[in-house]
Coordinates of C-alpha atoms in Angstrom, one line a residue:
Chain N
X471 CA 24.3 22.6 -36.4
X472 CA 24.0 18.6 -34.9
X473 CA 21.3 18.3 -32.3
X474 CA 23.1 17.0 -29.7
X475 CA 21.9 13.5 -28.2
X476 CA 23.9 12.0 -25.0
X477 CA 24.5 8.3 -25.6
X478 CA 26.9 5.8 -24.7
X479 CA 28.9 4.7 -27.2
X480 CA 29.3 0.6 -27.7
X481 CA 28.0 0.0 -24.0
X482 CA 26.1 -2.7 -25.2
X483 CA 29.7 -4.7 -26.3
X484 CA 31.1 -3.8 -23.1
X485 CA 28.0 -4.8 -20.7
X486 CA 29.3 -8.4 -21.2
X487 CA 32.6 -7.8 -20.4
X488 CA 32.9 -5.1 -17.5
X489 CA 29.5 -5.0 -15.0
X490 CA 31.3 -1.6 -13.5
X491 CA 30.2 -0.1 -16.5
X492 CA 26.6 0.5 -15.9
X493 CA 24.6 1.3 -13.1
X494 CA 23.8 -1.6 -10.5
X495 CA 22.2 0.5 -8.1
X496 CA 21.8 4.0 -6.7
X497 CA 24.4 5.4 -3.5
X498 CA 23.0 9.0 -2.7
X499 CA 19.3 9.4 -2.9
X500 CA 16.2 11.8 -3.0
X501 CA 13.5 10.6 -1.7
X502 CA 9.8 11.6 -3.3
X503 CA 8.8 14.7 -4.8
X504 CA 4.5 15.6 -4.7
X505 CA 3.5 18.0 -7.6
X506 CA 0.1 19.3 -8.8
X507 CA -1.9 21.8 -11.1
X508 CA -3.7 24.6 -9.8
X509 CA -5.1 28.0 -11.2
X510 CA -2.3 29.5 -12.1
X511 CA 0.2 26.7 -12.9
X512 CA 1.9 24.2 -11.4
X513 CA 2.8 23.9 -7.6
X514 CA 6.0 20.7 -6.9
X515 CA 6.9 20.0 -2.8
X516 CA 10.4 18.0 -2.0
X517 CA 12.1 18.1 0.8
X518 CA 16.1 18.8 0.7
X519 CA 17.4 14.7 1.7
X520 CA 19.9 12.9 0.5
X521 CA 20.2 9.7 2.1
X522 CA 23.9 7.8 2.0
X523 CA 21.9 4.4 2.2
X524 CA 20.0 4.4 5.6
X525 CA 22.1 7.6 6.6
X526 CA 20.3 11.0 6.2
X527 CA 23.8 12.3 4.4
X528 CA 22.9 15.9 2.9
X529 CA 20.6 18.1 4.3
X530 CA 20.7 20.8 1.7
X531 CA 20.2 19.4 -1.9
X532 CA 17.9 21.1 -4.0
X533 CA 15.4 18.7 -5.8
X534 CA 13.4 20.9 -8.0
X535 CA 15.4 23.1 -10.6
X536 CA 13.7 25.7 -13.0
X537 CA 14.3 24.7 -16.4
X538 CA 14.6 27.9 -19.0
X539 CA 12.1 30.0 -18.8
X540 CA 9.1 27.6 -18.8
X541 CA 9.5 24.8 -16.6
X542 CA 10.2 22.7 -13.5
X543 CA 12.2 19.5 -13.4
X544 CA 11.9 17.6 -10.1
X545 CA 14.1 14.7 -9.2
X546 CA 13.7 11.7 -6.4
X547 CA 16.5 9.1 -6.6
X548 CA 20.2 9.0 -7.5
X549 CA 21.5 12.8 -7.4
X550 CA 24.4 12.4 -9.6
X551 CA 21.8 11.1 -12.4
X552 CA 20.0 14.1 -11.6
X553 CA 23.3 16.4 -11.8
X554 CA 23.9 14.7 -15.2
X555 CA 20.2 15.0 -16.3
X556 CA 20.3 18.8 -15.5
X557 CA 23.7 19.2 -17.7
X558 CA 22.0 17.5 -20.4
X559 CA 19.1 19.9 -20.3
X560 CA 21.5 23.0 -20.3
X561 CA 22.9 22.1 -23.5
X562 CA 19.9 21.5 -24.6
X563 CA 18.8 25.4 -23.4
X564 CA 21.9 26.6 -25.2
X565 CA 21.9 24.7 -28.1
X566 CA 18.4 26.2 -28.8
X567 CA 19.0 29.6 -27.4
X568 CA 21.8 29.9 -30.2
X569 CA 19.1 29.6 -32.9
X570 CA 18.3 32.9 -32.0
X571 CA 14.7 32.8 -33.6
X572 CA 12.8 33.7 -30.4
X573 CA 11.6 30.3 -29.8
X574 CA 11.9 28.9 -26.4
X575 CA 11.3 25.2 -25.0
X576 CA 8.6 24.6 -23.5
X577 CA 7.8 22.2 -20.8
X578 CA 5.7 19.6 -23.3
X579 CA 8.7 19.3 -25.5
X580 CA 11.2 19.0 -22.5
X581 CA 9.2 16.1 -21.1
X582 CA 9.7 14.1 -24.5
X583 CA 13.0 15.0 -24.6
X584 CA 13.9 13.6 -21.2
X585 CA 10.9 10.4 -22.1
X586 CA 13.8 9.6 -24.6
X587 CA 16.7 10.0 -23.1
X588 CA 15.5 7.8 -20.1
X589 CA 14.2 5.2 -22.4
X590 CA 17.4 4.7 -24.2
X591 CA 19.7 4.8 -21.6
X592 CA 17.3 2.1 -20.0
X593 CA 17.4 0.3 -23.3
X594 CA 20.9 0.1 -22.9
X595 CA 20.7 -1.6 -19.4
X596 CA 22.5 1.7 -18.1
X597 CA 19.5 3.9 -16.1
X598 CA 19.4 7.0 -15.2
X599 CA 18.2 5.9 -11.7
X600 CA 15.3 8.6 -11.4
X601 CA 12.0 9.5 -11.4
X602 CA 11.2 13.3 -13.0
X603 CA 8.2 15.0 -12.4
X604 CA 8.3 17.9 -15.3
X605 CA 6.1 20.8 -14.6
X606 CA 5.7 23.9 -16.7
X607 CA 3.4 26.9 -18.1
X608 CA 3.3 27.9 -21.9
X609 CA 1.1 30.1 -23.4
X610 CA -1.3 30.1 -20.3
X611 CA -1.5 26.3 -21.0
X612 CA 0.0 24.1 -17.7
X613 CA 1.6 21.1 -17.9
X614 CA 2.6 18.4 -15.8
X615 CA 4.0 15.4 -16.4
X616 CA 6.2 12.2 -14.6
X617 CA 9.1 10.0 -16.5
X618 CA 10.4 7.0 -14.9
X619 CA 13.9 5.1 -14.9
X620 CA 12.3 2.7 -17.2
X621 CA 10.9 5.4 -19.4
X622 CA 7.4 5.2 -18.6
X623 CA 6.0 8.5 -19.3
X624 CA 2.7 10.5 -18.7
X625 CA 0.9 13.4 -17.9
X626 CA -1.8 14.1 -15.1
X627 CA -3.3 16.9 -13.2
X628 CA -1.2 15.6 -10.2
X629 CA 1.5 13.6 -9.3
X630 CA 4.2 12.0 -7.0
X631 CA 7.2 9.5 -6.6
X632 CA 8.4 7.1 -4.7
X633 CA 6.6 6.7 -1.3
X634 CA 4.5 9.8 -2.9
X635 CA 2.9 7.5 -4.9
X636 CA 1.2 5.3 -1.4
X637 CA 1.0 7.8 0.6
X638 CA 0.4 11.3 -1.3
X639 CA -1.3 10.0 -4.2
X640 CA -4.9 8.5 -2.1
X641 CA -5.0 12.3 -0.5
X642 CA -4.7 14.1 -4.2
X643 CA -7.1 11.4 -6.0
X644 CA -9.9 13.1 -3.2
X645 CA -8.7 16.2 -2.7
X646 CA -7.5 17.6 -5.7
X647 CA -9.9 19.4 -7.7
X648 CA -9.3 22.1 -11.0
X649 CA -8.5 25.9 -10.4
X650 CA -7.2 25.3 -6.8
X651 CA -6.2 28.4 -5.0
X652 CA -2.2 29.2 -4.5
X653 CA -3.4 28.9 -1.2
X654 CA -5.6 25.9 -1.0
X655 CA -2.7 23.9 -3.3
X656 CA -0.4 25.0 -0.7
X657 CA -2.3 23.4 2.3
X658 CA -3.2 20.4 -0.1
X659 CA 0.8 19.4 -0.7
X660 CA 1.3 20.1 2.6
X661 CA -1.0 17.8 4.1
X662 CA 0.9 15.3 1.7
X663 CA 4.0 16.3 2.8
X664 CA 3.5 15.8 6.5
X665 CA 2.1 12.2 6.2
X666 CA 5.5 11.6 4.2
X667 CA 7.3 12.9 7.1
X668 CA 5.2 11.2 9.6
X669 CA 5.8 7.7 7.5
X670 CA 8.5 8.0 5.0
X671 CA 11.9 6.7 6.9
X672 CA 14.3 8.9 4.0
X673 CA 12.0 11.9 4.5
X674 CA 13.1 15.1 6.3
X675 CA 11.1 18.1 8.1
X676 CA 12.6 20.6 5.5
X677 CA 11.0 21.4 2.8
X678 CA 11.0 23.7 -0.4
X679 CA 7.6 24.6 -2.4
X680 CA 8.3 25.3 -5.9
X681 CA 5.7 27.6 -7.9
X682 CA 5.6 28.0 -12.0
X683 CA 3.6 30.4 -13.5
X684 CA 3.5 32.4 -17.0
X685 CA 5.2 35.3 -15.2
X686 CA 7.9 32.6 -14.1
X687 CA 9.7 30.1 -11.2
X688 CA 9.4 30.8 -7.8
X689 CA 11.2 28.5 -5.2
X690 CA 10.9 29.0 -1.8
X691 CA 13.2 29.3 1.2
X692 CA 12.9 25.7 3.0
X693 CA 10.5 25.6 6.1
X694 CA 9.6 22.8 8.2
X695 CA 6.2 21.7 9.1
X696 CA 4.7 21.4 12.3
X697 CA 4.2 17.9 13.6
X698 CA 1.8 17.0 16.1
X699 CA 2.6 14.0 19.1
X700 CA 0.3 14.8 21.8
X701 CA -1.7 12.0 21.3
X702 CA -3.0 10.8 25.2
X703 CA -2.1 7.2 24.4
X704 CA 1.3 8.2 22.9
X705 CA 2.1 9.2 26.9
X706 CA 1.3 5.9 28.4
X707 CA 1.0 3.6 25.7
X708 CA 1.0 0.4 27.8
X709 CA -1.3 2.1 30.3
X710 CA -3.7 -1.2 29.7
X711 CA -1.2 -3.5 28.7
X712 CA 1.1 -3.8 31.3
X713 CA 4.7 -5.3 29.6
X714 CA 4.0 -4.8 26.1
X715 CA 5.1 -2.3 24.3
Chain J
X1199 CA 9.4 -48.9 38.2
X1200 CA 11.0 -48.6 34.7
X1201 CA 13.5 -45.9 34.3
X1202 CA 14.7 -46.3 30.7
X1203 CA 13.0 -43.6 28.8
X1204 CA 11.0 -40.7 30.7
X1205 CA 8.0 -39.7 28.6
X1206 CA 8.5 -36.3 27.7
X1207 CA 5.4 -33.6 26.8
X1208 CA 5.4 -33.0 23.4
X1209 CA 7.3 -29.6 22.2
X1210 CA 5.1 -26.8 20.9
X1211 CA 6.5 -24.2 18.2
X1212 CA 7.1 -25.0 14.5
X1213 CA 9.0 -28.4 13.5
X1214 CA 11.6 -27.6 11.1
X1215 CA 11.8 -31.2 10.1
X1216 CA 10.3 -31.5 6.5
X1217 CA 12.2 -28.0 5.7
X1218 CA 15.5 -30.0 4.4
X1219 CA 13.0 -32.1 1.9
X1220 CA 11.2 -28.2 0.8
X1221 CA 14.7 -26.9 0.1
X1222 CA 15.7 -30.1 -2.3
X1223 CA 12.4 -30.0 -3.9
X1224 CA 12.5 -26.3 -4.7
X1225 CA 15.9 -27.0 -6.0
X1226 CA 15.3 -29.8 -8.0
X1227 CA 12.8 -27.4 -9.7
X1228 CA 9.2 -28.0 -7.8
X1229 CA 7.1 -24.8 -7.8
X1230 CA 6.0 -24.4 -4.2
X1231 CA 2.0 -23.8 -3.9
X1232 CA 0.6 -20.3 -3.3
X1233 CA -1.5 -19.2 -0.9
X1234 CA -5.2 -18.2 -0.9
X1235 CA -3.8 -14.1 0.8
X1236 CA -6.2 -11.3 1.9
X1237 CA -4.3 -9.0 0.0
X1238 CA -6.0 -6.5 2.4
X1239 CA -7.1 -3.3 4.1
X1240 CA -7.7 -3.3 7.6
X1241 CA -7.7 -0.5 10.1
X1242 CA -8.9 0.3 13.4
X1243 CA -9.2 3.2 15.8
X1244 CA -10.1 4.7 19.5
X1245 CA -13.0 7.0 19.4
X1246 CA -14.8 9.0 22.7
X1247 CA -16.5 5.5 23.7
X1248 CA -14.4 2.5 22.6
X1249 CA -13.3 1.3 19.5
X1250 CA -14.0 0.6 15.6
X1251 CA -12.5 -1.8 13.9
X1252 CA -13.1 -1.7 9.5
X1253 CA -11.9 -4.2 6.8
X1254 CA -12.4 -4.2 2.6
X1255 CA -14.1 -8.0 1.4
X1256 CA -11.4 -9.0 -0.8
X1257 CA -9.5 -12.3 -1.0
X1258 CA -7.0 -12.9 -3.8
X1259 CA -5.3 -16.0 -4.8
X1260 CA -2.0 -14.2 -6.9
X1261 CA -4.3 -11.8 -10.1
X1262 CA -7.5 -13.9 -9.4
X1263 CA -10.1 -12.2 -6.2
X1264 CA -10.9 -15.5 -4.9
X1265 CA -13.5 -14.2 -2.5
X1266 CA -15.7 -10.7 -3.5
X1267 CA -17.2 -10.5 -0.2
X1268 CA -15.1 -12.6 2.6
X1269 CA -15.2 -11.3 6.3
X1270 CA -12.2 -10.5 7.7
X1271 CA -13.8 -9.3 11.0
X1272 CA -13.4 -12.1 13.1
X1273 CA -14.6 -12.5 16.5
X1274 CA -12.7 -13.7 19.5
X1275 CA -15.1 -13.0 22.6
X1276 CA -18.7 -10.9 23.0
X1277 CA -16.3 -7.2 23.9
X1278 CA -13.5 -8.2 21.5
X1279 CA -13.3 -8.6 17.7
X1280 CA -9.7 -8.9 15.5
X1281 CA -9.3 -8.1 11.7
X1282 CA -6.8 -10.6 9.7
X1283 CA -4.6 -9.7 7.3
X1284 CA -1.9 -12.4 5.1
X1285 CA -2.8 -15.7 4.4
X1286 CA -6.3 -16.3 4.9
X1287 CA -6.3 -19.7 6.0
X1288 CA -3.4 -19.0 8.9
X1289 CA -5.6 -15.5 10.3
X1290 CA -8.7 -18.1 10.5
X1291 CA -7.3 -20.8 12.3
X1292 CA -5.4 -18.3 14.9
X1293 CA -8.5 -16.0 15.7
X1294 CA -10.7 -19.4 16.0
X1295 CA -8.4 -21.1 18.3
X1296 CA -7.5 -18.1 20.7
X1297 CA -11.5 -17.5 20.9
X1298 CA -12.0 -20.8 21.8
X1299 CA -8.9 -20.4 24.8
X1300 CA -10.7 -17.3 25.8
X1301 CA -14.3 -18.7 26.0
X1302 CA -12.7 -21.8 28.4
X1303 CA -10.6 -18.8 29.8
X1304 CA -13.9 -17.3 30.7
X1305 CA -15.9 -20.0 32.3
X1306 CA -13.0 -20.7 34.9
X1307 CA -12.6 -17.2 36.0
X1308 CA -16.4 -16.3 35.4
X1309 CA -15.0 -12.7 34.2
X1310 CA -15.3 -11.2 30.8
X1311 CA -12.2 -11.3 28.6
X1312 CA -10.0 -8.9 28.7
X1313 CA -8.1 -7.2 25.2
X1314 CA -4.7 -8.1 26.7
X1315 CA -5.3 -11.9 27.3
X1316 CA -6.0 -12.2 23.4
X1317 CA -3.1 -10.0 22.7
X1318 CA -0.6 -12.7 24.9
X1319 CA -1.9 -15.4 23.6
X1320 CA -2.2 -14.5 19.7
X1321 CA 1.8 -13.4 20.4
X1322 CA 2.7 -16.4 22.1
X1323 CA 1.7 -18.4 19.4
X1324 CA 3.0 -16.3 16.7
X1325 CA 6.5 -16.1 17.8
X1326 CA 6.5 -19.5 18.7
X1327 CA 6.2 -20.3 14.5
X1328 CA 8.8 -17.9 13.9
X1329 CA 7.2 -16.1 11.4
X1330 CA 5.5 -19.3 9.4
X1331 CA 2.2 -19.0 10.7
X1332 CA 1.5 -15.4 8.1
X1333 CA -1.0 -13.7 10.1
X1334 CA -1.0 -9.9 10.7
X1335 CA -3.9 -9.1 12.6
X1336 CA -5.6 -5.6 14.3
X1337 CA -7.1 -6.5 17.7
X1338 CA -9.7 -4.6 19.5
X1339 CA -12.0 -4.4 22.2
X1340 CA -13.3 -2.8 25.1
X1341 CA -12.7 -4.3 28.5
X1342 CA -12.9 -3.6 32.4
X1343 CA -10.1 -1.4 31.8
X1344 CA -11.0 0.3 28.8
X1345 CA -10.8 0.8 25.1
X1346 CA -7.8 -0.8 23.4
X1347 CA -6.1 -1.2 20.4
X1348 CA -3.4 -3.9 19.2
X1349 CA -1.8 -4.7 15.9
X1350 CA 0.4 -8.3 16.1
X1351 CA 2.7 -8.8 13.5
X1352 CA 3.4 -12.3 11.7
X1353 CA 6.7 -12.7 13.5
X1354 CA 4.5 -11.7 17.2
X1355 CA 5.6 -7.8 17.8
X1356 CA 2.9 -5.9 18.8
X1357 CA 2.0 -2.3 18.8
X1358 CA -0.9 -0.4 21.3
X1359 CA -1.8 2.9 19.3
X1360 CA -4.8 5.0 19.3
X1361 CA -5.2 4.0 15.3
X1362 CA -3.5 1.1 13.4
X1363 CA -4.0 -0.1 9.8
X1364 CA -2.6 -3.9 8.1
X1365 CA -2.2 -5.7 5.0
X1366 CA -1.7 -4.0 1.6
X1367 CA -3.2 -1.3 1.4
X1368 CA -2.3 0.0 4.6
X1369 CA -0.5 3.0 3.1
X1370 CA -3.5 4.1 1.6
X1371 CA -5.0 3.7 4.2
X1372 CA -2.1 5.4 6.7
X1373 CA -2.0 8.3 4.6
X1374 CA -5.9 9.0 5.3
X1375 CA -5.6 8.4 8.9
X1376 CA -2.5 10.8 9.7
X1377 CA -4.3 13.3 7.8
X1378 CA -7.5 13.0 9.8
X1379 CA -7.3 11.5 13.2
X1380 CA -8.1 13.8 16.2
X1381 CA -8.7 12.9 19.3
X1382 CA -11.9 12.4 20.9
X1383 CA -14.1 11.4 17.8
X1384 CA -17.7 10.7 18.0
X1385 CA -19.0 7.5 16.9
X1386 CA -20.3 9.2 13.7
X1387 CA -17.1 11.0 13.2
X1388 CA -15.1 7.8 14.0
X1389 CA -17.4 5.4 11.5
X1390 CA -16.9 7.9 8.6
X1391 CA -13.1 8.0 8.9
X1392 CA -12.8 4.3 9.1
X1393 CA -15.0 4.4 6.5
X1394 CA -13.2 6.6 4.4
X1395 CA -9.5 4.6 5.0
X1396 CA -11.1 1.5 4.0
X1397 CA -12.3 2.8 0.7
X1398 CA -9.2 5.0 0.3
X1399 CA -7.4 1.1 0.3
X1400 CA -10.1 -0.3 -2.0
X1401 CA -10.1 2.6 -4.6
X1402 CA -5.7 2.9 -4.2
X1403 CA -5.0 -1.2 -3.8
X1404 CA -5.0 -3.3 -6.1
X1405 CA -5.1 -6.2 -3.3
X1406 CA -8.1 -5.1 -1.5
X1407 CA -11.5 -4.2 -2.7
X1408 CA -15.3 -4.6 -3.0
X1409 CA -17.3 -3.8 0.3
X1410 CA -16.5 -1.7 3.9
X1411 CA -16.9 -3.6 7.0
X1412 CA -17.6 -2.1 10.1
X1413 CA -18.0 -3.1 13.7
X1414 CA -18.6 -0.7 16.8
X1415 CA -17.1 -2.0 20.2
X1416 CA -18.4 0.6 23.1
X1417 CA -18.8 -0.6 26.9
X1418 CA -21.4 -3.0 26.8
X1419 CA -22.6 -2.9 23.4
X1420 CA -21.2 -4.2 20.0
X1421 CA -22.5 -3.7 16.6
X1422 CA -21.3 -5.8 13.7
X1423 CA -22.3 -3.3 10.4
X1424 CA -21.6 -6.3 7.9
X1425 CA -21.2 -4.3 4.4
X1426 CA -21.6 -0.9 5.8
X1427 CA -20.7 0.0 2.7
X1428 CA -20.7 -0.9 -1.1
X1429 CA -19.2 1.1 -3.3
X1430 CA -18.9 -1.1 -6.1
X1431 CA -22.4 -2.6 -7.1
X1432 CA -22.5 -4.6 -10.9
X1433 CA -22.4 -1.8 -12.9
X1434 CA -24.6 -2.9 -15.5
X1435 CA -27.4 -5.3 -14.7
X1436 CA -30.3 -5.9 -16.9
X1437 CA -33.7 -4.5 -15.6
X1438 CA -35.8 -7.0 -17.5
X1439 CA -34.1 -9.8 -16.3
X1440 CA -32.5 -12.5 -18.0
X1441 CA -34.5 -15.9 -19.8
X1442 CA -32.9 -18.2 -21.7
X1443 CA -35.0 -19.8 -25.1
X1444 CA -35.4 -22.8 -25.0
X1445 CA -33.6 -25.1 -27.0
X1446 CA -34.7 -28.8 -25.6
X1447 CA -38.1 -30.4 -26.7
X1448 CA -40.4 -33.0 -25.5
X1449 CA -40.0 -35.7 -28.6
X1450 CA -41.8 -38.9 -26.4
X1451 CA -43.4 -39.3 -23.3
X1452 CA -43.3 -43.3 -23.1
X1453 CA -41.7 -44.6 -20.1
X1454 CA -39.7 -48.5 -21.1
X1455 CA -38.5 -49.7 -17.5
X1456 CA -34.9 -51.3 -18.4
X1457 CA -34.5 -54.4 -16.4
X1458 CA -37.2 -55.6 -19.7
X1459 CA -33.7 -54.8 -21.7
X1460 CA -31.4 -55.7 -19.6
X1461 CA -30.4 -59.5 -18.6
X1462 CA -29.5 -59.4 -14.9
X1463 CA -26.6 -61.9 -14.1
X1464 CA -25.8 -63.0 -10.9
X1465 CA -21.5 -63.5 -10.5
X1466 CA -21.3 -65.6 -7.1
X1467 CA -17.8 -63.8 -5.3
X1468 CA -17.5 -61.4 -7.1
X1469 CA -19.6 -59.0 -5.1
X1470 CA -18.4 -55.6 -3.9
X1471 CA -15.2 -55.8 -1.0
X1472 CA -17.1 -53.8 2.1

C-alpha cells in the first residue's frame, strides 16, 4: 500500500504560464492562535474569526481540531488551506488506521509530516498560507510544536502566531513556567488572549480553550472574556487638553 | 512708493521642490541614504502623583546599534520631559526647538509651561511636514492643571491616554501594560511597571536594547533616573585586567635637529594663497 503524498503535479511548468495557479494571497482568515505546556499536556486558545479582508466575516469557525487520538492541530490564516490541511491529515489517520497493527500517530510524527508538506508546497511557490501550532500527548510525553507557510518548523514549551507572536509571546517568555496548573495555564492564555482582543484589529471576544491530555481532547464551549474600560481618563480624555482628541 | 512686487513672508511647511530630482535619481538607480533610527521602546504612564516617562538606550543604523547607551528622554521645560522614537536626528531637532519656543514662551508670560502648549506646537510642526519630519514622540509632564500624557504621531495625530508606548517594540511593550495597568499606582508600583515594559521591549525587540531610562514628573519635583536599570552588563570581563607586551624598544637616544639635514630654500611668490 503507497503512502500517500499530496503534491501538485507539473505546477512548476505552469507557474510561468498561468499566475491563477498558485496562491497570491489569502481571502478568509484566522487570526492567531496562543498555545502552551502545562502538567498534564498541552493547553491552545483561538478565538472563532474569520475575517473577509478588514470585514469580521464568520463568527463561528473552529480553529483548533483534534487530530486522532493524540494531538491538536491549530490553524491562523487562510481557512480553506486549513480545510485542505485537515483532509490531508484524515487520510493520513486512515491510511494508518488500515494497518491495523495497533500503532497510532503521534503528535511528533504529525508535526514532520505537516513540516514537509508545507515545505514543499512552499518550494513549489504554491503555500499553504498558514501557520500550525501542533500540540499533542504520547506516552505521558507532551509535545508542542509550530510550522510556518515557509516551512520553518520547531518545537518549544510555548507558542503563538501572528500578532501572538508581539503581543502573547513577551507575557509567556515571563510567565510561563514547567508543571503549570490546568488552572494557572488557564489564567496565563487568558491574560494573553485579552491583550489580543484589546490590540489585535482581526481578533474577536469569543474564544475556545482546547485541552490535550493522555486520557484525550477536550475543546471547550466558546466564552468571552471580560474587558475592562473604566479607566477615569477614558471618560474625559481631553479634560486638560481642551480640542485635542 | 514701488508697487511692483510686494515682499511676501516666507511659507513654512515642507518644500516639495528637490522631490522631482529624488524620484529621477532613485530611478536612474541611486540608493537613497538611511537613517541613523531609534529603533525603540518608549512608554509612559499616569500614576497617583503625576507621571513616568521610560525609554531602552539603543540606536540602530539598519543591523549595526549605532549608540549602546543614547538618551532618548529629552527635556522640553523644568515640569515637562518627551521620549523620541524614529529617526534620531528628526526627534532631536523637534524636542530642542519646541523647548527653546517654550523657554521664550515662558519669559513673556512669566508662567510655567503647560503640557498642552508643547503638545500644539510639536503637532503644528509635524503636520506641517506631512509626515517627512519621522518623529514619533511620548510627551509628559505635570502642569497647573495636572498630570498629562500625549503621544504625537509622525504625520501630527495625537492621543491623551492614561499609558502610551512608541517605536518598535511597542507591542512588547503594549502587551505588558494591558496586562498590568491599574489605576492609582504608587510611584514604586508605577517605576516597576515602566520598568518592566521597557525591558519586556529590550528582551522581545530586536530594535531596542541595552539600558532602562526612567524619569519621575510629580507637582513640583522631577527626577531624571539616567540608567535605572542595566540588565545587560559585558558578560565576560577579565578581573585581572588587560596589559599589552611590549613590542617597541628604545634602540638610540641621540637627538639630530633636521634643519643640519635639510637645505631651506626660499621660492619668492610662491608662498601659501591666505
Amino acid at each position: 500500500m503507497t503512502f500517500t503524498v499530496p503534491i501538485d503535479n507539473g505546477d512548476s511548468v505552469r507557474i510561468a504560464e498561468e499566475e491563477s495557479q498558485r496562491t497570491l494571497y489569502p481571502y478568509v482568515t484566522g487570526t492567531s492562535i496562543v498555545a502552551i505546556k502545562y502538567k498534564d499536556g498541552v493547553l491552545m486558545a483561538s478565538d472563532m474569526g474569520g475575517s473577509y479582508g478588514s470585514t469580521l466575516r464568520y463568527k463561528n469557525i473552529e480553529r483548533v481540531k483534534a487530530i486522532g487520538k493524540h494531538s491538536l492541530l491549530g490553524a491562523s490564516g487562510e481557512i480553506s488551506d486549513f480545510q485542505e490541511i485537515l483532509r490531508y491529515l484524515d487520510e493520513l489517520t486512515l491510511n494508518d488506521n488500515m494497518w491495523d497493527d495497533g500503532n497510532s500517530l503521534g503528535p511528533k510524527e504529525i508535526h514532520n509530516y505537516l513540516t514537509r508538506v508545507m515545505y514543499n508546497r512552499r518550494n513549489k511557490l504554491n503555500p499553504l498560507w498558514n501557520t500550525l501550532v501542533l500540540g499533542g500527548v504520547k506516552n505521558g510525553k507532551s509535545y508542542l510544536g509550530m510550522v510556518s507557510m515557509i516551512g520553518v518548523s520547531f518545537e518549544d514549551d510555548h507558542v503563538a502566531t501572528g500578532f501572538g507572536n508581539h503581543l502573547a509571546r513577551p507575557i509567556l517568555r515571563d510567565e510561563w513556567h514547567a508543571d503549570l496548573s490546568f488552572e494557572d495555564g488557564v489564567k496565563l492564555l487568558e491574560k494573553c488572549m485579552r491583550v489580543l482582543l484589546y490590540r489585535d484589529r482581526s481578533a474577536i471576544n469569543k474564544l475556545q480553550i482546547a485541552k490535550i491530555t493522555e486520557e484525550g481532547v477536550t475543546v471547550s464551549q466558546p466564552y468571552s472574556l471580560k474587558t475592562f474600560w473604566e479607566f477615569s481618563s477614558f471618560h474625559n480624555p481631553t479634560a486638560g487638553a481642551e480640542g485635542s482628541w | 512708493m514701488s508697487q511692483s512686487s510686494i515682499d511676501l513672508p516666507p511659507k513654512g511647511g515642507f518644500s516639495f521642490d528637490l522631490c522631482k530630482r529624488n524620484d529621477m535619481l532613485t530611478q536612474k538607480g541611486l540608493k537613497a541614504p538611511s537613517f541613523l533610527k531609534t529603533g525603540t521602546t518608549i512608554v509612559g504612564l499616569i500614576f497617583k502623583d503625576g507621571v513616568i516617562l521610560g525609554a531602552d538606550t539603543r540606536a540602530t543604523e539598519g543591523p549595526i546599534v549605532a549608540d549602546k547607551n543614547c538618551e532618548k528622554i529629552h527635556y522640553m521645560a523644568p515640569n515637562i520631559y518627551c521620549c523620541g522614537a524614529g529617526t534620531a536626528a528628526d526627534t532631536e531637532a523637534v524636542t530642542d526647538m519646541v523647548s527653546s519656543q517654550l523657554r521664550l514662551h515662558r519669559y513673556q508670560t512669566g508662567q510655567d509651561s503647560r503640557v498642552i502648549t508643547a503638545l500644539t506646537l510639536l503637532k503644528k510642526h509635524l503636520f506641517g511636514y506631512q509626515g517627512h519630519v519621522s518623529a514619533a514622540l511620548v510627551l509628559g509632564g505635570v502642569d497647573i492643571t495636572g498630570p498629562h500624557l500625549h503621544t504625537i504621531y509622525p504625520h501630527g495625530s495625537t492621543d491623551t491616554l492614561p499609558f502610551a508606548t512608541m517605536g518598535s517594540g511597542s507591542l512588547a511593550a503594549m502587551s505588558v501594560f494591558e496586562a498590568k495597568y491599574k489605576e492609582g499606582l504608587t510611584r514604586d508600583e508605577g517605576i516597576k511597571l515602566v520598568a518592566e515594559a521597557i525591558c519586556s521591549g529590550i528582551f522581545n525587540d530586536l530594535g531596542s536594547g541595552s539600558n532602562v531610562d526612567i524619569c519621575v514628573i510629580t507637582k513640583g519635583h522631577k527626577e531624571y533616573l539616567r540608567n535605572y536599570m542595566e540588565p545587560n552588563p559585558r558578560t565576560y570581563v577579565s578581573s585581572k585586567g588587560y596589559s599589552f607586551t611590549k613590542k617597541t624598544e628604545v634602540l638610540l637616544t641621540k637627538i639630530t635637529p633636521l634643519s643640519e639635514r635639510v637645505e631651506i630654500v626660499e621660492v619668492a611668490g610662491e608662498a601659501m594663497e591666505e
